[in-house]
CSV table of C-alpha atoms and ligand atoms in Angstrom, one decimal:
chain,number,residue,atom,x,y,z
W,1,MET,CA,0.4,-0.2,0.1
W,2,THR,CA,1.5,3.6,-1.0
W,3,ASP,CA,1.5,6.9,1.3
W,4,ASN,CA,-0.9,7.8,-0.6
W,5,ASN,CA,-3.9,4.7,0.1
W,6,ARG,CA,-2.8,4.9,3.5
W,7,LYS,CA,-4.6,7.6,4.3
W,8,LEU,CA,-8.2,6.7,2.2
W,9,SER,CA,-10.9,5.7,4.1
W,10,ASP,CA,-12.3,1.7,3.3
W,11,GLN,CA,-15.1,3.7,1.5
W,12,GLN,CA,-12.8,6.1,-0.8
W,13,LYS,CA,-11.3,2.9,-1.8
W,14,LEU,CA,-13.6,1.0,-2.0
W,15,GLU,CA,-14.9,3.5,-4.4
W,16,LEU,CA,-11.8,3.6,-6.8
W,17,ILE,CA,-12.0,-0.1,-7.4
W,18,LYS,CA,-15.4,1.2,-9.0
W,19,GLU,CA,-14.6,3.7,-10.5
W,20,ALA,CA,-11.9,1.6,-12.4
W,21,VAL,CA,-14.1,-1.5,-13.3
W,22,LYS,CA,-14.5,-1.3,-16.7
W,23,SER,CA,-18.4,-1.9,-18.2
W,24,TYR,CA,-18.7,-3.6,-21.5
W,25,PRO,CA,-22.5,-3.5,-23.4
W,26,ASP,CA,-24.2,-6.0,-24.6
W,27,PHE,CA,-21.2,-8.1,-24.2
W,28,PRO,CA,-21.2,-11.0,-24.6
W,29,VAL,CA,-24.5,-11.5,-25.8
W,30,PRO,CA,-27.6,-8.4,-26.7
W,31,GLY,CA,-28.9,-7.4,-22.7
W,32,VAL,CA,-25.6,-7.9,-20.7
W,33,ASN,CA,-23.7,-5.3,-19.7
W,34,PHE,CA,-20.1,-6.8,-18.3
W,35,LYS,CA,-18.6,-6.0,-16.3
W,36,ASP,CA,-14.6,-6.6,-16.7
W,37,LEU,CA,-12.2,-7.0,-13.5
W,38,PHE,CA,-9.5,-7.3,-15.9
W,39,SER,CA,-9.6,-3.4,-15.4
W,40,VAL,CA,-8.5,-3.8,-11.9
W,41,LEU,CA,-5.9,-6.0,-12.3
W,42,GLN,CA,-4.6,-3.5,-15.2
W,43,ASN,CA,-3.9,-0.5,-12.4
W,44,PRO,CA,-1.5,-2.1,-10.1
W,45,PRO,CA,-2.6,0.5,-7.4
W,46,ILE,CA,-5.6,0.3,-7.3
W,47,PHE,CA,-4.8,-4.0,-7.7
W,48,ALA,CA,-3.5,-3.5,-4.6
W,49,ILE,CA,-6.4,-2.0,-2.5
W,50,LEU,CA,-8.8,-4.4,-4.1
W,51,ASN,CA,-5.9,-7.5,-3.1
W,52,GLU,CA,-5.7,-5.5,1.2
W,53,ILE,CA,-9.3,-5.5,1.2
W,54,LEU,CA,-10.2,-8.8,0.0
W,55,VAL,CA,-7.8,-10.1,2.9
W,56,LYS,CA,-8.6,-8.1,6.0
W,57,THR,CA,-12.2,-8.4,5.2
W,58,ALA,CA,-12.1,-12.6,4.8
W,59,LYS,CA,-9.2,-12.0,8.5
W,60,GLN,CA,-12.3,-10.8,10.0
W,61,ILE,CA,-14.8,-13.6,9.5
W,62,GLN,CA,-15.5,-15.1,13.2
W,63,PRO,CA,-15.3,-18.2,13.4
W,64,ALA,CA,-11.9,-18.0,10.9
W,65,VAL,CA,-12.4,-20.5,7.6
W,66,GLU,CA,-10.2,-23.1,6.5
W,67,CYS,CA,-10.3,-23.2,2.9
W,68,VAL,CA,-10.7,-20.7,0.7
W,69,VAL,CA,-12.1,-21.9,-3.3
W,70,GLY,CA,-11.9,-20.0,-5.9
W,71,LEU,CA,-14.7,-20.2,-8.5
W,72,GLU,CA,-13.4,-20.4,-12.6
W,73,SER,CA,-12.5,-18.4,-13.1
W,74,ARG,CA,-11.9,-15.4,-12.8
W,75,GLY,CA,-11.9,-16.2,-8.7
W,76,PHE,CA,-8.5,-17.9,-9.9
W,77,LEU,CA,-7.3,-14.1,-9.4
W,78,LEU,CA,-8.5,-13.7,-6.3
W,79,ALA,CA,-8.9,-16.6,-4.2
W,80,PRO,CA,-5.1,-17.6,-4.0
W,81,LEU,CA,-4.0,-14.6,-2.6
W,82,ILE,CA,-6.0,-14.6,0.3
W,83,ALA,CA,-5.6,-18.1,0.4
W,84,LEU,CA,-1.7,-17.0,0.4
W,85,GLU,CA,-1.7,-14.5,3.1
W,86,LEU,CA,-4.2,-16.6,5.0
W,87,GLN,CA,-2.2,-19.7,4.8
W,88,ILE,CA,-4.5,-22.1,4.3
W,89,PRO,CA,-5.8,-24.3,1.2
W,90,PHE,CA,-6.8,-22.9,-2.1
W,91,VAL,CA,-8.7,-25.4,-3.7
W,92,PRO,CA,-10.7,-24.9,-7.1
W,93,ILE,CA,-14.5,-25.4,-8.4
W,94,ARG,CA,-13.7,-25.5,-12.8
W,95,LYS,CA,-15.8,-26.5,-15.5
W,96,LYS,CA,-17.4,-29.4,-15.9
W,97,GLY,CA,-13.9,-32.0,-17.6
W,98,LYS,CA,-10.9,-30.0,-16.4
W,99,LEU,CA,-10.3,-31.2,-13.1
W,100,PRO,CA,-8.1,-34.9,-12.8
W,101,GLY,CA,-9.0,-37.8,-10.7
W,102,LYS,CA,-12.5,-38.1,-9.3
W,103,VAL,CA,-14.7,-35.7,-9.2
W,104,LYS,CA,-18.1,-34.3,-7.5
W,105,SER,CA,-20.7,-32.3,-9.9
W,106,HIS,CA,-23.3,-29.7,-10.1
W,107,LYS,CA,-25.6,-28.4,-12.8
W,108,TYR,CA,-26.9,-24.9,-12.5
W,109,ALA,CA,-28.0,-21.9,-14.5
W,110,LEU,CA,-26.0,-19.3,-16.0
W,111,GLU,CA,-27.5,-15.3,-16.9
W,112,TYR,CA,-26.6,-16.4,-20.3
W,113,GLY,CA,-26.7,-20.3,-20.7
W,114,GLN,CA,-25.6,-23.2,-18.7
W,115,ASP,CA,-22.8,-25.2,-17.3
W,116,ILE,CA,-21.7,-27.6,-14.6
W,117,VAL,CA,-19.1,-27.2,-12.3
W,118,GLU,CA,-17.1,-29.3,-10.1
W,119,ILE,CA,-14.7,-30.1,-7.3
W,120,GLN,CA,-12.2,-32.8,-6.9
W,121,GLU,CA,-13.1,-35.8,-3.7
W,122,GLY,CA,-10.7,-34.8,-1.1
W,123,ALA,CA,-10.4,-31.0,-1.4
W,124,ILE,CA,-12.4,-30.1,1.7
W,125,LYS,CA,-12.0,-32.0,5.1
W,126,PRO,CA,-15.5,-33.5,6.7
W,127,ASN,CA,-16.8,-30.3,8.1
W,128,GLU,CA,-14.2,-27.8,7.3
W,129,LYS,CA,-15.1,-23.6,7.7
W,130,VAL,CA,-15.2,-22.6,3.4
W,131,LEU,CA,-14.3,-19.2,2.2
W,132,ILE,CA,-15.9,-18.8,-1.3
W,133,VAL,CA,-14.4,-16.0,-3.6
W,134,ASP,CA,-15.8,-14.7,-7.1
W,135,ASP,CA,-15.1,-11.6,-8.8
W,136,LEU,CA,-18.9,-11.0,-9.7
W,137,LEU,CA,-22.4,-12.2,-8.4
W,138,ALA,CA,-24.9,-12.1,-11.3
W,139,THR,CA,-28.4,-14.7,-11.2
W,140,GLY,CA,-26.7,-16.2,-8.3
W,141,GLY,CA,-26.8,-19.5,-10.3
W,142,THR,CA,-23.2,-19.8,-10.3
W,143,LEU,CA,-22.3,-19.5,-6.5
W,144,ASN,CA,-25.3,-20.8,-5.8
W,145,ALA,CA,-24.1,-24.2,-7.3
W,146,ALA,CA,-20.6,-23.5,-5.7
W,147,CYS,CA,-22.2,-23.4,-1.9
W,148,GLN,CA,-24.3,-27.0,-2.9
W,149,LEU,CA,-21.4,-28.8,-4.3
W,150,ILE,CA,-19.5,-27.6,-1.1
W,151,SER,CA,-22.3,-28.9,1.2
W,152,GLN,CA,-22.4,-32.3,-1.0
W,153,VAL,CA,-18.5,-32.9,-0.4
W,154,GLY,CA,-19.0,-32.4,3.5
W,155,GLY,CA,-17.4,-28.8,3.3
W,156,ASN,CA,-19.1,-25.7,5.7
W,157,VAL,CA,-19.4,-22.3,3.2
W,158,ALA,CA,-19.3,-19.7,6.5
W,159,SER,CA,-18.7,-17.1,3.4
W,160,CYS,CA,-18.8,-16.1,0.6
W,161,LEU,CA,-16.8,-13.1,-1.4
W,162,ILE,CA,-17.5,-11.2,-4.2
W,163,VAL,CA,-16.2,-8.0,-5.4
W,164,ILE,CA,-19.9,-6.7,-8.1
W,165,GLU,CA,-22.8,-7.5,-6.6
W,166,LEU,CA,-25.1,-6.8,-9.7
W,167,LEU,CA,-28.5,-5.6,-7.5
W,168,ASP,CA,-31.0,-6.1,-9.9
W,169,LEU,CA,-30.7,-9.9,-10.7
W,170,LYS,CA,-30.6,-10.6,-6.6
W,171,GLY,CA,-28.6,-13.6,-7.0
W,172,ARG,CA,-27.9,-13.9,-3.4
W,173,ASP,CA,-31.7,-15.0,-2.8
W,174,LYS,CA,-30.7,-17.5,-4.6
W,175,VAL,CA,-28.3,-18.4,-2.0
W,176,SER,CA,-28.4,-19.3,1.6
W,177,SER,CA,-24.9,-19.0,3.0
W,178,PRO,CA,-23.8,-15.2,4.0
W,179,ILE,CA,-22.5,-12.7,1.3
W,180,SER,CA,-20.1,-9.9,1.5
W,181,SER,CA,-20.1,-7.3,-2.1
W,182,LEU,CA,-17.2,-5.2,-2.4
W,183,ILE,CA,-19.7,-3.1,-5.1
W,184,GLN,CA,-22.6,-3.1,-6.2
W,185,TYR,CA,-24.4,-2.1,-9.6
A,1,PRP,O1,-23.9,-15.0,-10.5
A,1,PRP,P1,-23.8,-16.0,-12.0
A,1,PRP,O2,-25.3,-15.8,-13.0
A,1,PRP,O3,-23.8,-17.1,-12.2
A,1,PRP,O4,-22.8,-15.7,-12.6
A,1,PRP,C1,-21.6,-14.9,-12.2
A,1,PRP,C2,-20.3,-15.7,-12.8
A,1,PRP,O5,-20.3,-15.4,-14.4
A,1,PRP,C3,-19.0,-14.8,-14.2
A,1,PRP,O6,-18.6,-16.8,-15.0
A,1,PRP,P2,-18.5,-17.2,-16.4
A,1,PRP,O7,-19.3,-17.9,-16.3
A,1,PRP,O8,-19.2,-15.5,-16.8
A,1,PRP,O9,-17.5,-17.9,-16.3
A,1,PRP,P3,-16.0,-17.4,-17.4
A,1,PRP,O10,-15.1,-16.4,-16.2
A,1,PRP,O11,-15.2,-18.8,-17.0
A,1,PRP,O12,-15.6,-16.4,-18.0
A,1,PRP,C4,-18.7,-14.9,-13.3
A,1,PRP,O13,-17.0,-14.8,-12.9
A,1,PRP,C5,-19.3,-16.0,-12.2
A,1,PRP,O14,-18.4,-16.9,-12.0
A,2,ADE,N1,-22.8,-8.8,-16.0
A,2,ADE,C1,-21.4,-9.7,-15.6
A,2,ADE,N2,-20.3,-9.3,-15.9
A,2,ADE,C2,-19.3,-10.0,-15.8
A,2,ADE,N3,-19.4,-11.5,-15.4
A,2,ADE,C3,-20.7,-11.8,-15.6
A,2,ADE,N4,-21.3,-13.1,-15.3
A,2,ADE,C4,-22.3,-12.9,-15.7
A,2,ADE,N5,-23.0,-12.1,-15.4
A,2,ADE,C5,-21.2,-10.8,-15.8
C-alpha cells in the first residue's frame, strides 16, 4: 500500500475500485452489461487496494475460515491471494471436465446459458469452514451451485466474498450462506 492509499477510508478505496471497473454493454450477448475485473488488475495501485480489502474482509470472518475456494475463472485471480495470506489451502471449483481424478459435479444456470461445476473429491475436509471467492454475483446460479457442491462433499460454507454484485438480478436470494460484496451496481 502506498502512503497516499493509507490515508483513504475503506469507502474511498471501494470507490476507486468501482471507478476502475470497465463496463461493456451487450457483451457477450445483447442485454448483458459486462463488468470487467481485468481492468482493475491492469491498474497495480487499485489491484493492491483490492487485495488489501479482500484479505482484510477474509480475516474478519469468525470463526476463522480454513480453506478458500475460488470459482473458475476469475475467482482464480483472487482466491489464491487470500489463501496465501491466511496460510490456508486454495481449492478450485472448475467447469466440467477440467479437473483430474475423482470429482463431484453440480449443474447450474447462468445469466447467459448453463454449465456444470466440479470439485475434486478429498479437496475439502469434513465440516471444513470454507470461504468462496468470485469476481461477480449476477443471477447467483454459479455461487449457489458452488455452495451445493461444497455441502455435497461435506464442507461448511462459512461465507462468500464477491467483488462485484449486480443488485437487480437478486443473486443473493438464491444463496443461503452469508455473502459480502465489495461494490454494487
Ligand atoms: O451469478 P451468475 O449468473 O451465475 O454469474 C456469475 C458468474 O459468471 C461469471 O463467470 P462465467 O460463467 O462468465 O465464467 P468465466 O469466468 O469462466 O468466463 C462470473 O465470473 C461468475 O462466476
Ligand atoms: N454482467 C456480467 N459481467 C461480468 N461477468 C458476468 N457474469 C455474469 N454476468 C456478468
